[in-house]
PDB file of C-alpha atoms in Angstrom:
ATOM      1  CA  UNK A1363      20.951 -10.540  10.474  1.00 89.00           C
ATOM      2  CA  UNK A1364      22.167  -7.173   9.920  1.00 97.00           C
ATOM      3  CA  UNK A1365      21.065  -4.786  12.736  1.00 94.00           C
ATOM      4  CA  UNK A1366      22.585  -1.623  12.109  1.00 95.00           C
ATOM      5  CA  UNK A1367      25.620  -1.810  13.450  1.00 94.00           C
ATOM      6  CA  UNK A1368      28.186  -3.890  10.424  1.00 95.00           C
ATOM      7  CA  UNK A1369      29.523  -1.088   8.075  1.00 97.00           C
ATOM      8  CA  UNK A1370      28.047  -1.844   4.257  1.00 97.00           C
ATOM      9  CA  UNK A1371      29.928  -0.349   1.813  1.00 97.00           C
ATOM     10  CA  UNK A1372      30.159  -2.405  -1.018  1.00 96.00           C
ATOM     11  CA  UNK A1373      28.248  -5.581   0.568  1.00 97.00           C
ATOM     12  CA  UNK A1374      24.984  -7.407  -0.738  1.00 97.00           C
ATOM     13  CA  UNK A1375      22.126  -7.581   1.734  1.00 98.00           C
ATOM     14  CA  UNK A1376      18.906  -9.374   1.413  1.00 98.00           C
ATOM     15  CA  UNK A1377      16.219  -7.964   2.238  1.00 98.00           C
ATOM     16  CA  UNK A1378      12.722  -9.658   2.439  1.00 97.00           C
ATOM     17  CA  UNK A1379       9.010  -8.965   3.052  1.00 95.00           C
ATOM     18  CA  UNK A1380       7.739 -10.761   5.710  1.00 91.00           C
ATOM     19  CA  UNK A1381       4.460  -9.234   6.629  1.00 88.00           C
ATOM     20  CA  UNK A1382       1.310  -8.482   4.225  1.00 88.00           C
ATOM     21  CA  UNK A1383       1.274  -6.026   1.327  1.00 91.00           C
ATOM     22  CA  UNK A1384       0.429  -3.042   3.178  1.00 90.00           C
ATOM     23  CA  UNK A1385       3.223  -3.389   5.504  1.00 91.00           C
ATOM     24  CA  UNK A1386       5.448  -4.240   2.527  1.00 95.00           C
ATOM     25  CA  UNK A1387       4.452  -0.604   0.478  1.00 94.00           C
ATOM     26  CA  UNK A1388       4.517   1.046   3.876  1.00 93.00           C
ATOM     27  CA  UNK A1389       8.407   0.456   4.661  1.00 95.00           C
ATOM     28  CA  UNK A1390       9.901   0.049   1.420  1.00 95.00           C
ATOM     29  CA  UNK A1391      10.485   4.033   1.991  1.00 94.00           C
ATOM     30  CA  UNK A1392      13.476   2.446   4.170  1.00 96.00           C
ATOM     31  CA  UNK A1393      15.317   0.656   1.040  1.00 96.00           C
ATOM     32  CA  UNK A1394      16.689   3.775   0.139  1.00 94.00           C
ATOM     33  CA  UNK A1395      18.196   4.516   3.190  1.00 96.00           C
ATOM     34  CA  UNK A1396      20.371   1.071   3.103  1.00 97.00           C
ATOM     35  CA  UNK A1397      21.654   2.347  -0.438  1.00 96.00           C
ATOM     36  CA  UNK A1398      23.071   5.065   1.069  1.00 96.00           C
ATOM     37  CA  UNK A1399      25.205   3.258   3.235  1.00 97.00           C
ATOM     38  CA  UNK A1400      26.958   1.812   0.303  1.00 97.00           C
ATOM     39  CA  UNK A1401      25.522  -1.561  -0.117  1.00 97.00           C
ATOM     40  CA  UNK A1402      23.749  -3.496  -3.291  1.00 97.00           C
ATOM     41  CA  UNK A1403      20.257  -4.419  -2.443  1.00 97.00           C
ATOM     42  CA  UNK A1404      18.180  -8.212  -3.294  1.00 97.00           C
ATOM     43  CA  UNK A1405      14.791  -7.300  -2.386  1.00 97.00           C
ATOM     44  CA  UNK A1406      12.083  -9.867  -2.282  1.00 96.00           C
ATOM     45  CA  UNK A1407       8.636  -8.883  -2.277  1.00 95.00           C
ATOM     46  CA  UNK A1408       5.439 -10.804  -2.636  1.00 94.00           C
ATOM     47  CA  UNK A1409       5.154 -11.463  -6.214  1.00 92.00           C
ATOM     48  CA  UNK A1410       1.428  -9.396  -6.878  1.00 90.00           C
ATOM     49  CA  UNK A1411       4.089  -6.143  -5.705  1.00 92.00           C
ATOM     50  CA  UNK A1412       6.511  -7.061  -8.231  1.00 91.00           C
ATOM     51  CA  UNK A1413       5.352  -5.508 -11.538  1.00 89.00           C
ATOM     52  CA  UNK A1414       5.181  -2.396  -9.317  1.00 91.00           C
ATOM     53  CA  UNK A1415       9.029  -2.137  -8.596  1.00 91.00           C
ATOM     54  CA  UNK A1416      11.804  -2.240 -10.680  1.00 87.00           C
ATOM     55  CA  UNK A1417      15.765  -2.933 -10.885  1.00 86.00           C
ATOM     56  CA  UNK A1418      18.105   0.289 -10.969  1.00 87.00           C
ATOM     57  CA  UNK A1419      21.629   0.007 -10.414  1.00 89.00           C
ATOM     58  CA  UNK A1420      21.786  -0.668  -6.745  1.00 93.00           C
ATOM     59  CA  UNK A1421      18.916  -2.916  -5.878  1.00 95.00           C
ATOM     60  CA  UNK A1422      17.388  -6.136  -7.765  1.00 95.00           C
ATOM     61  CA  UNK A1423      13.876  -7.219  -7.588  1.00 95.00           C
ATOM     62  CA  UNK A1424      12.387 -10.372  -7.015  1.00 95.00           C
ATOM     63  CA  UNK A1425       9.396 -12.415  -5.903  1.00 93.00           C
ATOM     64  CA  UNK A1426      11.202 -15.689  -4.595  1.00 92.00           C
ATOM     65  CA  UNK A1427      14.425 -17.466  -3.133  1.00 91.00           C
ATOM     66  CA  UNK A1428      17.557 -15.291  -4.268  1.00 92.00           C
ATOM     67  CA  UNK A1429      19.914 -17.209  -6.724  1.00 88.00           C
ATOM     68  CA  UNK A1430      23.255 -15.261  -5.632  1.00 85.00           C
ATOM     69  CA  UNK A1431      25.337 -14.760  -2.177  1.00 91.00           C
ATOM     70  CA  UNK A1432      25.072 -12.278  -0.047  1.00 96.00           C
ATOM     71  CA  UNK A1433      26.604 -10.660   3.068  1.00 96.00           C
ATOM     72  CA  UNK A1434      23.292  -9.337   5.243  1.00 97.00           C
ATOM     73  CA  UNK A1435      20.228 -10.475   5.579  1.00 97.00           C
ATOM     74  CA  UNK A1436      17.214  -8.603   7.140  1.00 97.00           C
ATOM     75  CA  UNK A1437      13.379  -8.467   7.458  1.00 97.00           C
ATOM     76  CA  UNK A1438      11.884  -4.966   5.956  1.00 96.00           C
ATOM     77  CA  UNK A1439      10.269  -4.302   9.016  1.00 95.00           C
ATOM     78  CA  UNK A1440      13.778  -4.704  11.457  1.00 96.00           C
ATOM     79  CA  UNK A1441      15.189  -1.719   9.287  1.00 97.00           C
ATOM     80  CA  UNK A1442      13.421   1.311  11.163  1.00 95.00           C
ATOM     81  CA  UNK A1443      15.047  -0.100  14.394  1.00 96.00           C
ATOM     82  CA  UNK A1444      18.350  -1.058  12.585  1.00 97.00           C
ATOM     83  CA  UNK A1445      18.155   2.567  11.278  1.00 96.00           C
ATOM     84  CA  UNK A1446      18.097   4.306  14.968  1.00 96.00           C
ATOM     85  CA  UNK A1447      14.333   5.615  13.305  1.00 95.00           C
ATOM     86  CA  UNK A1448      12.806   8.344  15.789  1.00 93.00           C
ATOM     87  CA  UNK A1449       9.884  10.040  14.872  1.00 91.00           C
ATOM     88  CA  UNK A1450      11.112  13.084  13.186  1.00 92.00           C
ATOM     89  CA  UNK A1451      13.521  10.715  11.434  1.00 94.00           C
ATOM     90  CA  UNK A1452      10.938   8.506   9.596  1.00 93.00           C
ATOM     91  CA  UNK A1453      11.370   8.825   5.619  1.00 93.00           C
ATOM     92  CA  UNK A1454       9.020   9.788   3.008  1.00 88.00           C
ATOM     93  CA  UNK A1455       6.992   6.822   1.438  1.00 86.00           C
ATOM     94  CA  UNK A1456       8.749   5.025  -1.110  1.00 82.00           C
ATOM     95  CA  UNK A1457       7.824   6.789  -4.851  1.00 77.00           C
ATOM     96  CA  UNK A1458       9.843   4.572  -6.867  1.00 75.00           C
ATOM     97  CA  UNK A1459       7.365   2.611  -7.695  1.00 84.00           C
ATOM     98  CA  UNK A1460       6.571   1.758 -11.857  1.00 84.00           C
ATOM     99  CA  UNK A1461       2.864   2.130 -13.454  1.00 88.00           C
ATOM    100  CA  UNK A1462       2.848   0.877 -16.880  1.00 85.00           C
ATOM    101  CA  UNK A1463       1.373   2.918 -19.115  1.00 88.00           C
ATOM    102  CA  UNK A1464      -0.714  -0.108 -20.711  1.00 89.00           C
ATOM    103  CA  UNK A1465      -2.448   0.101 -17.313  1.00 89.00           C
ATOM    104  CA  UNK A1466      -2.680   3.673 -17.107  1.00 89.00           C
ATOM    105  CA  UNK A1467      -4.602   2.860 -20.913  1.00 91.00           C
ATOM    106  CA  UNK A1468      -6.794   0.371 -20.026  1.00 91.00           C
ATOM    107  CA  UNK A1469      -8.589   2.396 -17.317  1.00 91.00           C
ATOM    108  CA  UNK A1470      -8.896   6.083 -18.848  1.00 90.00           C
ATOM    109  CA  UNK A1471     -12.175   4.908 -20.616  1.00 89.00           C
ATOM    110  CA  UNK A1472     -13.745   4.823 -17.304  1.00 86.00           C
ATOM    111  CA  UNK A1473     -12.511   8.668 -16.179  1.00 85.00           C
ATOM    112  CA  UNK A1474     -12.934  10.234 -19.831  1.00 83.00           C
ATOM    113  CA  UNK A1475     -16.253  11.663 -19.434  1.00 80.00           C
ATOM    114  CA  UNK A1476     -16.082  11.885 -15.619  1.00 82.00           C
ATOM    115  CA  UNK A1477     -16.620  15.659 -14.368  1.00 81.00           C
ATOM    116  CA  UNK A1478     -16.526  16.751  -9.999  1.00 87.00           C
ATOM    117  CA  UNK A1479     -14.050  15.143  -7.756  1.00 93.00           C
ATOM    118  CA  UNK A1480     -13.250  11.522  -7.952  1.00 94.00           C
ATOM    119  CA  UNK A1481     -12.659   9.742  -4.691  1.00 95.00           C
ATOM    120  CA  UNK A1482     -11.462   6.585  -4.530  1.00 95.00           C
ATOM    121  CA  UNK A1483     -13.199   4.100  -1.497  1.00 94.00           C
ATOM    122  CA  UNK A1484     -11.651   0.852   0.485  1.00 93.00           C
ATOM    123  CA  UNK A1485     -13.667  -0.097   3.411  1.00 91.00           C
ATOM    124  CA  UNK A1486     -12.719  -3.351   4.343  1.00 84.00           C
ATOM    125  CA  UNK A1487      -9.586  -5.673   4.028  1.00 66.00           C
ATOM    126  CA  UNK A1488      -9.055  -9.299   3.114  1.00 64.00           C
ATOM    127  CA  UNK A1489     -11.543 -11.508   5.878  1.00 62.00           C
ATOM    128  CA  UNK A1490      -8.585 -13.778   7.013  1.00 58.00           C
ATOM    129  CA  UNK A1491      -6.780 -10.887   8.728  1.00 58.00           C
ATOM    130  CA  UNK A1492      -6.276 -12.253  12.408  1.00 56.00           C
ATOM    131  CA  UNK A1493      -6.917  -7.937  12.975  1.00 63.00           C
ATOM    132  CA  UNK A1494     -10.132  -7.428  10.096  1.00 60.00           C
ATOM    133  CA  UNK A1495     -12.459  -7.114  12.753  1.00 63.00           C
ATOM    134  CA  UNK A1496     -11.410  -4.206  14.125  1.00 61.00           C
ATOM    135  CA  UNK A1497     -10.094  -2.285  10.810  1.00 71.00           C
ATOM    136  CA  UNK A1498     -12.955  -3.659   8.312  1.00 83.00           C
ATOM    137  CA  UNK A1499     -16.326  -1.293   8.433  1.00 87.00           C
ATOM    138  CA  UNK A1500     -19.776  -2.165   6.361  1.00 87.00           C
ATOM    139  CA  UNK A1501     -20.552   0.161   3.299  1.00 91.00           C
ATOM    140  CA  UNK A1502     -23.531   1.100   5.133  1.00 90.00           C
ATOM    141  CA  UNK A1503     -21.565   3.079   7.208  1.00 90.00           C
ATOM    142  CA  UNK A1504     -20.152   5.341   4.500  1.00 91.00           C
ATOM    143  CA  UNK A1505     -23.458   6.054   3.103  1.00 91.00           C
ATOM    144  CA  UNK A1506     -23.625   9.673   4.024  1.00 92.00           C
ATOM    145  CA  UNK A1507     -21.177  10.337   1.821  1.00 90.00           C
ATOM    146  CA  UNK A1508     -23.168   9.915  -1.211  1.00 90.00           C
ATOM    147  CA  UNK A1509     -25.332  12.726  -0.462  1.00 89.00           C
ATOM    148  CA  UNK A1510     -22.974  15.203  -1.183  1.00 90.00           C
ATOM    149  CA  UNK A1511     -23.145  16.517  -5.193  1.00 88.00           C
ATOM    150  CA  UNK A1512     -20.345  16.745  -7.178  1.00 89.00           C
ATOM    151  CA  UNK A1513     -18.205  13.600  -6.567  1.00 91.00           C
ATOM    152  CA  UNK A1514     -17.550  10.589  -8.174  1.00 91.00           C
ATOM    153  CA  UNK A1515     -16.871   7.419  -6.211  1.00 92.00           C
ATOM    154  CA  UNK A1516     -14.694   4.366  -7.317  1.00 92.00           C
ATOM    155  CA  UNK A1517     -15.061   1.143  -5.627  1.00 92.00           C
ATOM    156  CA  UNK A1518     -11.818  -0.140  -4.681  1.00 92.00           C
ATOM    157  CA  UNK A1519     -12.217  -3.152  -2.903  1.00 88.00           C
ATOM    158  CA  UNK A1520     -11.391  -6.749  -4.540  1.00 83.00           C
ATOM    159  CA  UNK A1521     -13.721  -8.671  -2.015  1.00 82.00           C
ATOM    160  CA  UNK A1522     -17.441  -7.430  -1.340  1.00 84.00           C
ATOM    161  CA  UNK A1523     -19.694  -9.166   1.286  1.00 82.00           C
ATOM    162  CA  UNK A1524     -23.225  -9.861   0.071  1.00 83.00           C
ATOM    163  CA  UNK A1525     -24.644  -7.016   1.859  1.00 85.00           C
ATOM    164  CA  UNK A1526     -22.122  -4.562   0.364  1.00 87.00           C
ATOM    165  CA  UNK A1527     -22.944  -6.238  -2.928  1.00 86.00           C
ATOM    166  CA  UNK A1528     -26.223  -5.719  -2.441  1.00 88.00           C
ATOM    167  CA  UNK A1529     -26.343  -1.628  -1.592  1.00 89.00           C
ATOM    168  CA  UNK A1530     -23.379  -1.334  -4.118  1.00 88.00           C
ATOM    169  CA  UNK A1531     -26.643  -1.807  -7.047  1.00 87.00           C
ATOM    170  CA  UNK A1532     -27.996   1.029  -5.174  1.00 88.00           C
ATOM    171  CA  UNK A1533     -25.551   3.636  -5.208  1.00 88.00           C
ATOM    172  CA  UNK A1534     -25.130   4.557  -9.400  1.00 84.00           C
ATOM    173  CA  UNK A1535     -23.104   7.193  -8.243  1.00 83.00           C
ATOM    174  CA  UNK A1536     -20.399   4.911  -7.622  1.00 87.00           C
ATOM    175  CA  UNK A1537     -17.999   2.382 -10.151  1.00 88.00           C
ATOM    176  CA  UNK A1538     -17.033  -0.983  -8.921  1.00 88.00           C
ATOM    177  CA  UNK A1539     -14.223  -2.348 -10.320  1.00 82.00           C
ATOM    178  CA  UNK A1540     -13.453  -5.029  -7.602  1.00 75.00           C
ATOM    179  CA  UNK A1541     -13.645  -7.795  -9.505  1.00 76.00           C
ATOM    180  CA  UNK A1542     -11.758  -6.492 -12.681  1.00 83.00           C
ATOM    181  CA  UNK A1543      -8.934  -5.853 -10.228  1.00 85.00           C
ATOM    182  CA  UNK A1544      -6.126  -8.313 -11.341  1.00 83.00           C
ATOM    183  CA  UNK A1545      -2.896  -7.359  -9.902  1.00 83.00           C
ATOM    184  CA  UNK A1546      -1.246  -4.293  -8.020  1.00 89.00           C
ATOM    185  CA  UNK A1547      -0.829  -2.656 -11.125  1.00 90.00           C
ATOM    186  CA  UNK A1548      -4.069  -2.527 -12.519  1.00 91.00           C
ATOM    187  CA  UNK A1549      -5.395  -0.505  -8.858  1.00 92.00           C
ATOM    188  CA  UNK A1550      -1.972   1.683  -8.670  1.00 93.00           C
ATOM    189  CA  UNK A1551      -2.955   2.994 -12.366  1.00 93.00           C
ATOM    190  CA  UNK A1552      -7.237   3.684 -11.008  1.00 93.00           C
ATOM    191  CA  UNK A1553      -5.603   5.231  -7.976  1.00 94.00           C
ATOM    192  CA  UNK A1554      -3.683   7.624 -10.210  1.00 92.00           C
ATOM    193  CA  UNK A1555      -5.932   9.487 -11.881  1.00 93.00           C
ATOM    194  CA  UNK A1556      -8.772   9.829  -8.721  1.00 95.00           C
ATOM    195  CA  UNK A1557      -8.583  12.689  -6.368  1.00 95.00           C
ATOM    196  CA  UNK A1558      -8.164  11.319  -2.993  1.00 96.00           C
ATOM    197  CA  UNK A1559      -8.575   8.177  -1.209  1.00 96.00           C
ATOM    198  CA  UNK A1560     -10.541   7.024   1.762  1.00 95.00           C
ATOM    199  CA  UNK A1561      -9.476   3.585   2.998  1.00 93.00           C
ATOM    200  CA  UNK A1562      -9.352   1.985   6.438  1.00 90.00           C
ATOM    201  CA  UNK A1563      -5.842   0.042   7.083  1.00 84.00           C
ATOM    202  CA  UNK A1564      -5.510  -2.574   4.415  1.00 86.00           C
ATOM    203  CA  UNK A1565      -2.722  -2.061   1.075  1.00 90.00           C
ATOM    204  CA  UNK A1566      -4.833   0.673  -0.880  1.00 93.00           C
ATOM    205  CA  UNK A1567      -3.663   3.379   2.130  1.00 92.00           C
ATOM    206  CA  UNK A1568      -0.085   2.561   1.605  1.00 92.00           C
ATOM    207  CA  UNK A1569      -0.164   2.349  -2.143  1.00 94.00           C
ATOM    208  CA  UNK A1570      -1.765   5.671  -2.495  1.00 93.00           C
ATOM    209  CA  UNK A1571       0.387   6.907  -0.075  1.00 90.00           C
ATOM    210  CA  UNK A1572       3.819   5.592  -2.309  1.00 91.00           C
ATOM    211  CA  UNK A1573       1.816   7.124  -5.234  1.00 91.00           C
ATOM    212  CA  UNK A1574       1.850  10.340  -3.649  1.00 90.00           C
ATOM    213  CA  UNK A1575      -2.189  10.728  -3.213  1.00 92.00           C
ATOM    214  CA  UNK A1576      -3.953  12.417  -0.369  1.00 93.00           C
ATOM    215  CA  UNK A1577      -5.259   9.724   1.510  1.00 92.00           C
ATOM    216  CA  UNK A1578      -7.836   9.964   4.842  1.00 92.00           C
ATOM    217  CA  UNK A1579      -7.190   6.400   6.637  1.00 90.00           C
ATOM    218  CA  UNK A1580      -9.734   5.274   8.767  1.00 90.00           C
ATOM    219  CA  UNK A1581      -8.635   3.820  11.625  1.00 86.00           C
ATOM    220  CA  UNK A1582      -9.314   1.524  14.709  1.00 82.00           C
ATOM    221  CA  UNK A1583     -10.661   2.988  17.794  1.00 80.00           C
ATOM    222  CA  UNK A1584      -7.551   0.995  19.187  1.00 79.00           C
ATOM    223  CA  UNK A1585      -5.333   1.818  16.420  1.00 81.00           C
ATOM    224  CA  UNK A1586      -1.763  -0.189  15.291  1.00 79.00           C
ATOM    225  CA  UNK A1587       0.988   0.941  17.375  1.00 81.00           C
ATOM    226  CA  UNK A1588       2.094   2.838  14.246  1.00 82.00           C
ATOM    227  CA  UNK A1589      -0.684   5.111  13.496  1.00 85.00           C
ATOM    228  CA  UNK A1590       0.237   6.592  17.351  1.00 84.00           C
ATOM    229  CA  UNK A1591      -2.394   8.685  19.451  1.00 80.00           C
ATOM    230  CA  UNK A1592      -3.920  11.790  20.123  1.00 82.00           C
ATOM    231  CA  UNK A1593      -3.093  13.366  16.828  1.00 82.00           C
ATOM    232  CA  UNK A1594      -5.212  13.751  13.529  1.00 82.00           C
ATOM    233  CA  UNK A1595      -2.056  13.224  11.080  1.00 82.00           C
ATOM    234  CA  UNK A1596       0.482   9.987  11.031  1.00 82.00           C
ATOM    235  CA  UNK A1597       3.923  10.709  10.883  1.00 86.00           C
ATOM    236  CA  UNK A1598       4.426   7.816   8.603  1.00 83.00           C
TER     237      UNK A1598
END
């Protein structure tokens, strides 16, 4: 395990995903950082992330077991650590990511003849998250929002409970798209052409985030230890 302290100019290091997709997005923005120290890069990320990322010169892409040798090996999540990360130290998100333009295509239709501001929505996260409990809210509880004129809502949420499903027929002011949703791709090329986002903790914060969109993250009353306390912004 590489921990910061072996020198790795011209070495290979694998590094690997090890956590769930938002936690994969969120510290990619550290991959960078091991370039610069001189080394080639086998990154293995969960394969619906895949068609997001790309090969350049210095770090190869995959989705399973690496074929070739290499020198290091390290979690994405041991890097910050590995790094010496403080604080005022932590990167920018990670911006190299790829949207196809076939994507960016197949989606327009649904923006062309939309006029106001168009916000983006993720309330809850996948149900078998040991910590969805405390991160995942009820669409009831965002209904307030659709009193206010001039803004056009996109449902970005793959998995809708029946009660959600139920007020969702009720709210024409908003698109689902949930279950047309096939891959990373297809909700990093909606999230491009809305406005903002509002998400609690689950993949869609940390994607928009990567894709450079404002994002307002809702989060736990006993929030993540990364999220901090006692502020109103996140350093990450």
């Amino acid at each position: 395990t590489w921990r910061g302290e072996e020198n790795l100019q011209g070495k290979t290091i694998f590094l690997y995903a090890e956590q769930g997709y938002g936690d994969t997005l969120q510290f990619l923005r550290f991959v960078p950082l091991v370039v610069q120290k001189g080394a080639y890069v086998i990154l293995r990320v969960p394969p619906p992330l895949k068609s997001l990322l790309y090969n350049s010169k210095n770090i190869q892409i995959i989705d399973s077991e690496p074929n070739s040798n290499f020198d290091f090996h390290s979690p994405l999540m041991s890097l910050p650590r590995a790094l010496g990360t403080q604080i005022k130290t932590i990167p920018a998100p990670f911006h190299s990511l790829s949207i196809s333009k076939h994507f960016v295509n197949k989606w327009q239709p649904i923006f062309r003849d939309v006029t106001g501001i168009k916000v983006g929505l993720a309330w809850s996260g996948r149900r078998t998250h040991g910590n969805d409990q405390y991160r995942s809210i009820s669409l009831e509880t965002l209904l307030p929002l659709f009193e206010i004129e001039g803004i056009h809502y996109v449902s970005l949420q793959k998995e809708v409970s029946d009660h959600d499903a139920h007020l969702l027929k009720e709210l024409p002011q908003m698109v689902h798209l949930g279950e047309k949703l096939e891959d990373f791709s297809d909700t990093a090329a909606i999230i491009s052409q809305l406005d903002i986002i509002i998400t609690v903790d689950t993949a869609v914060l940390h994607l928009a985030g990567s894709l450079g969109k404002p994002v307002c993250g809702l989060i736990p009353f006993r929030p993540d230890w990364r999220w901090l306390a006692d502020r109103t912004d996140s350093p990450w």
